[in-house]
Amino acid sequence: SVVFEEGHDEMVILKQIPFYSMCEHHFMPFHGEAHVGYLPNGKIVGLSKIARAVEIWARRPQVQERLTTQIAESIESVLGARGVGVVIEAEHLCMTARGIRKPGARMVTSAMRGLFRTSMDTRQEFLGLLRT
């Protein structure tokens, strides 16, 4: 990690991080993209570390809701970030290959911590930047 001068108000966002996981309920794959943002609190980290956090949590049999929370909490904890936002969009093969068979349907989950939860402006800025 890199320490930088205090007082900066940067928002760091890494978008469209591809991931693959296995649903612990149906033992079928799900895959998609994670979008991760954080507000540094004196410490930043290389972008590959954010992608690696997504990969590590997605490796195990998982449900998307928990995956989203685990990524947010690990980044908040390790970096001591003033805020963290995680949005995951994924397609679940249990929905597309069996059962109701609705290919293209994507589940979206989000986890907001710190200023991403308490400040509407911060949350809106993050979500707005995900659309660009």
PDB file of C-alpha atoms in Angstrom:
ATOM      1  CA  SER A   1       0.000   0.000   0.000  1.00  0.00           C
ATOM      2  CA  VAL A   2       1.034   3.583  -0.559  1.00  0.00           C
ATOM      3  CA  VAL A   3       0.660   6.337   2.019  1.00  0.00           C
ATOM      4  CA  PHE A   4      -0.207   9.763   0.650  1.00  0.00           C
ATOM      5  CA  GLU A   5      -0.839  13.200   2.080  1.00  0.00           C
ATOM      6  CA  GLU A   6      -3.900  13.516   4.319  1.00  0.00           C
ATOM      7  CA  GLY A   7      -6.790  15.739   3.293  1.00  0.00           C
ATOM      8  CA  HIS A   8      -7.385  14.393  -0.216  1.00  0.00           C
ATOM      9  CA  ASP A   9     -10.964  13.655  -1.218  1.00  0.00           C
ATOM     10  CA  GLU A  10     -10.319  11.192  -4.023  1.00  0.00           C
ATOM     11  CA  MET A  11     -12.729   8.413  -4.747  1.00  0.00           C
ATOM     12  CA  VAL A  12     -10.988   5.343  -6.140  1.00  0.00           C
ATOM     13  CA  ILE A  13     -13.158   3.110  -8.339  1.00  0.00           C
ATOM     14  CA  LEU A  14     -12.346  -0.065 -10.222  1.00  0.00           C
ATOM     15  CA  LYS A  15     -15.217  -1.044 -12.529  1.00  0.00           C
ATOM     16  CA  GLN A  16     -16.125  -4.138 -14.486  1.00  0.00           C
ATOM     17  CA  ILE A  17     -13.984  -6.658 -12.608  1.00  0.00           C
ATOM     18  CA  PRO A  18     -14.990 -10.013 -14.100  1.00  0.00           C
ATOM     19  CA  PHE A  19     -15.522 -12.910 -11.699  1.00  0.00           C
ATOM     20  CA  TYR A  20     -16.743 -16.499 -11.703  1.00  0.00           C
ATOM     21  CA  SER A  21     -18.201 -18.291  -8.702  1.00  0.00           C
ATOM     22  CA  MET A  22     -20.276 -21.302  -7.746  1.00  0.00           C
ATOM     23  CA  CYS A  23     -23.704 -20.976  -6.135  1.00  0.00           C
ATOM     24  CA  GLU A  24     -23.671 -22.824  -2.820  1.00  0.00           C
ATOM     25  CA  HIS A  25     -27.414 -23.508  -3.079  1.00  0.00           C
ATOM     26  CA  HIS A  26     -27.613 -25.037  -6.558  1.00  0.00           C
ATOM     27  CA  PHE A  27     -23.957 -25.972  -7.208  1.00  0.00           C
ATOM     28  CA  MET A  28     -24.183 -24.148 -10.515  1.00  0.00           C
ATOM     29  CA  PRO A  29     -21.907 -21.353 -11.702  1.00  0.00           C
ATOM     30  CA  PHE A  30     -22.683 -17.665 -11.642  1.00  0.00           C
ATOM     31  CA  HIS A  31     -20.561 -14.976 -13.217  1.00  0.00           C
ATOM     32  CA  GLY A  32     -20.548 -11.269 -13.756  1.00  0.00           C
ATOM     33  CA  GLU A  33     -18.811  -8.039 -12.909  1.00  0.00           C
ATOM     34  CA  ALA A  34     -17.972  -6.349  -9.654  1.00  0.00           C
ATOM     35  CA  HIS A  35     -17.603  -2.586  -9.281  1.00  0.00           C
ATOM     36  CA  VAL A  36     -15.648  -1.444  -6.214  1.00  0.00           C
ATOM     37  CA  GLY A  37     -15.069   2.067  -4.914  1.00  0.00           C
ATOM     38  CA  TYR A  38     -13.478   3.433  -1.761  1.00  0.00           C
ATOM     39  CA  LEU A  39     -12.549   6.702  -0.087  1.00  0.00           C
ATOM     40  CA  PRO A  40      -8.930   6.453   1.086  1.00  0.00           C
ATOM     41  CA  ASN A  41      -8.071   7.373   4.642  1.00  0.00           C
ATOM     42  CA  GLY A  42      -4.369   8.047   4.113  1.00  0.00           C
ATOM     43  CA  LYS A  43      -3.683   4.703   2.414  1.00  0.00           C
ATOM     44  CA  ILE A  44      -4.236   3.536  -1.158  1.00  0.00           C
ATOM     45  CA  VAL A  45      -3.574   0.159  -2.709  1.00  0.00           C
ATOM     46  CA  GLY A  46      -2.706  -1.043  -6.209  1.00  0.00           C
ATOM     47  CA  LEU A  47      -5.719  -1.767  -8.389  1.00  0.00           C
ATOM     48  CA  SER A  48      -4.714  -5.405  -8.777  1.00  0.00           C
ATOM     49  CA  LYS A  49      -5.265  -5.847  -5.033  1.00  0.00           C
ATOM     50  CA  ILE A  50      -8.916  -4.820  -5.414  1.00  0.00           C
ATOM     51  CA  ALA A  51      -9.395  -7.293  -8.276  1.00  0.00           C
ATOM     52  CA  ARG A  52      -7.608  -9.938  -6.195  1.00  0.00           C
ATOM     53  CA  ALA A  53     -10.032  -9.385  -3.271  1.00  0.00           C
ATOM     54  CA  VAL A  54     -12.956 -10.013  -5.637  1.00  0.00           C
ATOM     55  CA  GLU A  55     -11.286 -13.162  -6.967  1.00  0.00           C
ATOM     56  CA  ILE A  56     -10.427 -14.557  -3.531  1.00  0.00           C
ATOM     57  CA  TRP A  57     -13.973 -14.202  -2.178  1.00  0.00           C
ATOM     58  CA  ALA A  58     -15.542 -15.517  -5.418  1.00  0.00           C
ATOM     59  CA  ARG A  59     -13.422 -18.705  -5.410  1.00  0.00           C
ATOM     60  CA  ARG A  60     -15.423 -20.499  -2.749  1.00  0.00           C
ATOM     61  CA  PRO A  61     -19.009 -21.768  -3.076  1.00  0.00           C
ATOM     62  CA  GLN A  62     -20.928 -18.607  -2.444  1.00  0.00           C
ATOM     63  CA  VAL A  63     -24.132 -16.617  -2.683  1.00  0.00           C
ATOM     64  CA  GLN A  64     -23.980 -13.248  -4.386  1.00  0.00           C
ATOM     65  CA  GLU A  65     -25.386 -11.342  -1.420  1.00  0.00           C
ATOM     66  CA  ARG A  66     -22.634 -12.585   0.896  1.00  0.00           C
ATOM     67  CA  LEU A  67     -19.951 -12.120  -1.763  1.00  0.00           C
ATOM     68  CA  THR A  68     -20.880  -8.435  -2.039  1.00  0.00           C
ATOM     69  CA  THR A  69     -20.696  -7.941   1.725  1.00  0.00           C
ATOM     70  CA  GLN A  70     -17.419  -9.846   2.115  1.00  0.00           C
ATOM     71  CA  ILE A  71     -15.675  -7.751  -0.531  1.00  0.00           C
ATOM     72  CA  ALA A  72     -16.886  -4.479   1.038  1.00  0.00           C
ATOM     73  CA  GLU A  73     -15.963  -5.485   4.581  1.00  0.00           C
ATOM     74  CA  SER A  74     -12.505  -6.765   3.647  1.00  0.00           C
ATOM     75  CA  ILE A  75     -11.596  -3.570   1.791  1.00  0.00           C
ATOM     76  CA  GLU A  76     -12.965  -1.418   4.602  1.00  0.00           C
ATOM     77  CA  SER A  77     -11.036  -3.412   7.190  1.00  0.00           C
ATOM     78  CA  VAL A  78      -7.688  -3.722   5.393  1.00  0.00           C
ATOM     79  CA  LEU A  79      -7.514  -0.121   4.140  1.00  0.00           C
ATOM     80  CA  GLY A  80      -9.334   1.604   6.981  1.00  0.00           C
ATOM     81  CA  ALA A  81     -11.233   3.399   4.218  1.00  0.00           C
ATOM     82  CA  ARG A  82     -13.626   6.225   5.081  1.00  0.00           C
ATOM     83  CA  GLY A  83     -16.168   4.546   2.851  1.00  0.00           C
ATOM     84  CA  VAL A  84     -16.581   1.557   0.537  1.00  0.00           C
ATOM     85  CA  GLY A  85     -19.128   0.781  -2.139  1.00  0.00           C
ATOM     86  CA  VAL A  86     -19.490  -2.539  -3.950  1.00  0.00           C
ATOM     87  CA  VAL A  87     -22.002  -3.323  -6.695  1.00  0.00           C
ATOM     88  CA  ILE A  88     -22.144  -6.764  -8.284  1.00  0.00           C
ATOM     89  CA  GLU A  89     -24.103  -7.694 -11.400  1.00  0.00           C
ATOM     90  CA  ALA A  90     -24.214 -11.403 -12.202  1.00  0.00           C
ATOM     91  CA  GLU A  91     -25.952 -14.002 -14.302  1.00  0.00           C
ATOM     92  CA  HIS A  92     -26.809 -17.225 -12.489  1.00  0.00           C
ATOM     93  CA  LEU A  93     -26.899 -20.441 -14.477  1.00  0.00           C
ATOM     94  CA  CYS A  94     -29.551 -21.826 -12.108  1.00  0.00           C
ATOM     95  CA  MET A  95     -31.831 -19.173 -13.676  1.00  0.00           C
ATOM     96  CA  THR A  96     -30.644 -19.491 -17.264  1.00  0.00           C
ATOM     97  CA  ALA A  97     -29.843 -23.184 -17.800  1.00  0.00           C
ATOM     98  CA  ARG A  98     -32.491 -24.888 -15.691  1.00  0.00           C
ATOM     99  CA  GLY A  99     -35.694 -24.083 -13.846  1.00  0.00           C
ATOM    100  CA  ILE A 100     -37.324 -20.943 -15.199  1.00  0.00           C
ATOM    101  CA  ARG A 101     -34.782 -20.584 -18.075  1.00  0.00           C
ATOM    102  CA  LYS A 102     -34.478 -16.823 -18.353  1.00  0.00           C
ATOM    103  CA  PRO A 103     -31.124 -16.174 -20.067  1.00  0.00           C
ATOM    104  CA  GLY A 104     -29.827 -12.644 -19.730  1.00  0.00           C
ATOM    105  CA  ALA A 105     -31.501 -11.988 -16.370  1.00  0.00           C
ATOM    106  CA  ARG A 106     -28.911 -10.403 -14.070  1.00  0.00           C
ATOM    107  CA  MET A 107     -29.025 -10.058 -10.318  1.00  0.00           C
ATOM    108  CA  VAL A 108     -27.656  -6.821  -8.836  1.00  0.00           C
ATOM    109  CA  THR A 109     -26.487  -6.519  -5.221  1.00  0.00           C
ATOM    110  CA  SER A 110     -24.810  -3.650  -3.408  1.00  0.00           C
ATOM    111  CA  ALA A 111     -23.033  -3.052  -0.121  1.00  0.00           C
ATOM    112  CA  MET A 112     -22.308   0.459   1.112  1.00  0.00           C
ATOM    113  CA  ARG A 113     -20.100   1.156   4.124  1.00  0.00           C
ATOM    114  CA  GLY A 114     -18.982   4.346   5.861  1.00  0.00           C
ATOM    115  CA  LEU A 115     -19.572   7.536   3.858  1.00  0.00           C
ATOM    116  CA  PHE A 116     -21.026   5.521   0.990  1.00  0.00           C
ATOM    117  CA  ARG A 117     -23.869   4.651   3.367  1.00  0.00           C
ATOM    118  CA  THR A 118     -24.234   7.874   5.365  1.00  0.00           C
ATOM    119  CA  SER A 119     -23.638  10.492   2.662  1.00  0.00           C
ATOM    120  CA  MET A 120     -26.209  10.578  -0.138  1.00  0.00           C
ATOM    121  CA  ASP A 121     -23.846  12.759  -2.225  1.00  0.00           C
ATOM    122  CA  THR A 122     -21.000  10.238  -1.948  1.00  0.00           C
ATOM    123  CA  ARG A 123     -23.278   7.326  -2.800  1.00  0.00           C
ATOM    124  CA  GLN A 124     -24.790   9.203  -5.779  1.00  0.00           C
ATOM    125  CA  GLU A 125     -21.335  10.158  -7.088  1.00  0.00           C
ATOM    126  CA  PHE A 126     -20.218   6.518  -6.908  1.00  0.00           C
ATOM    127  CA  LEU A 127     -23.350   5.138  -8.582  1.00  0.00           C
ATOM    128  CA  GLY A 128     -23.223   7.873 -11.225  1.00  0.00           C
ATOM    129  CA  LEU A 129     -19.620   7.060 -12.094  1.00  0.00           C
ATOM    130  CA  LEU A 130     -20.559   3.407 -12.554  1.00  0.00           C
ATOM    131  CA  ARG A 131     -22.867   4.481 -15.404  1.00  0.00           C
ATOM    132  CA  THR A 132     -20.106   6.256 -17.344  1.00  0.00           C
TER     133      THR A 132
END
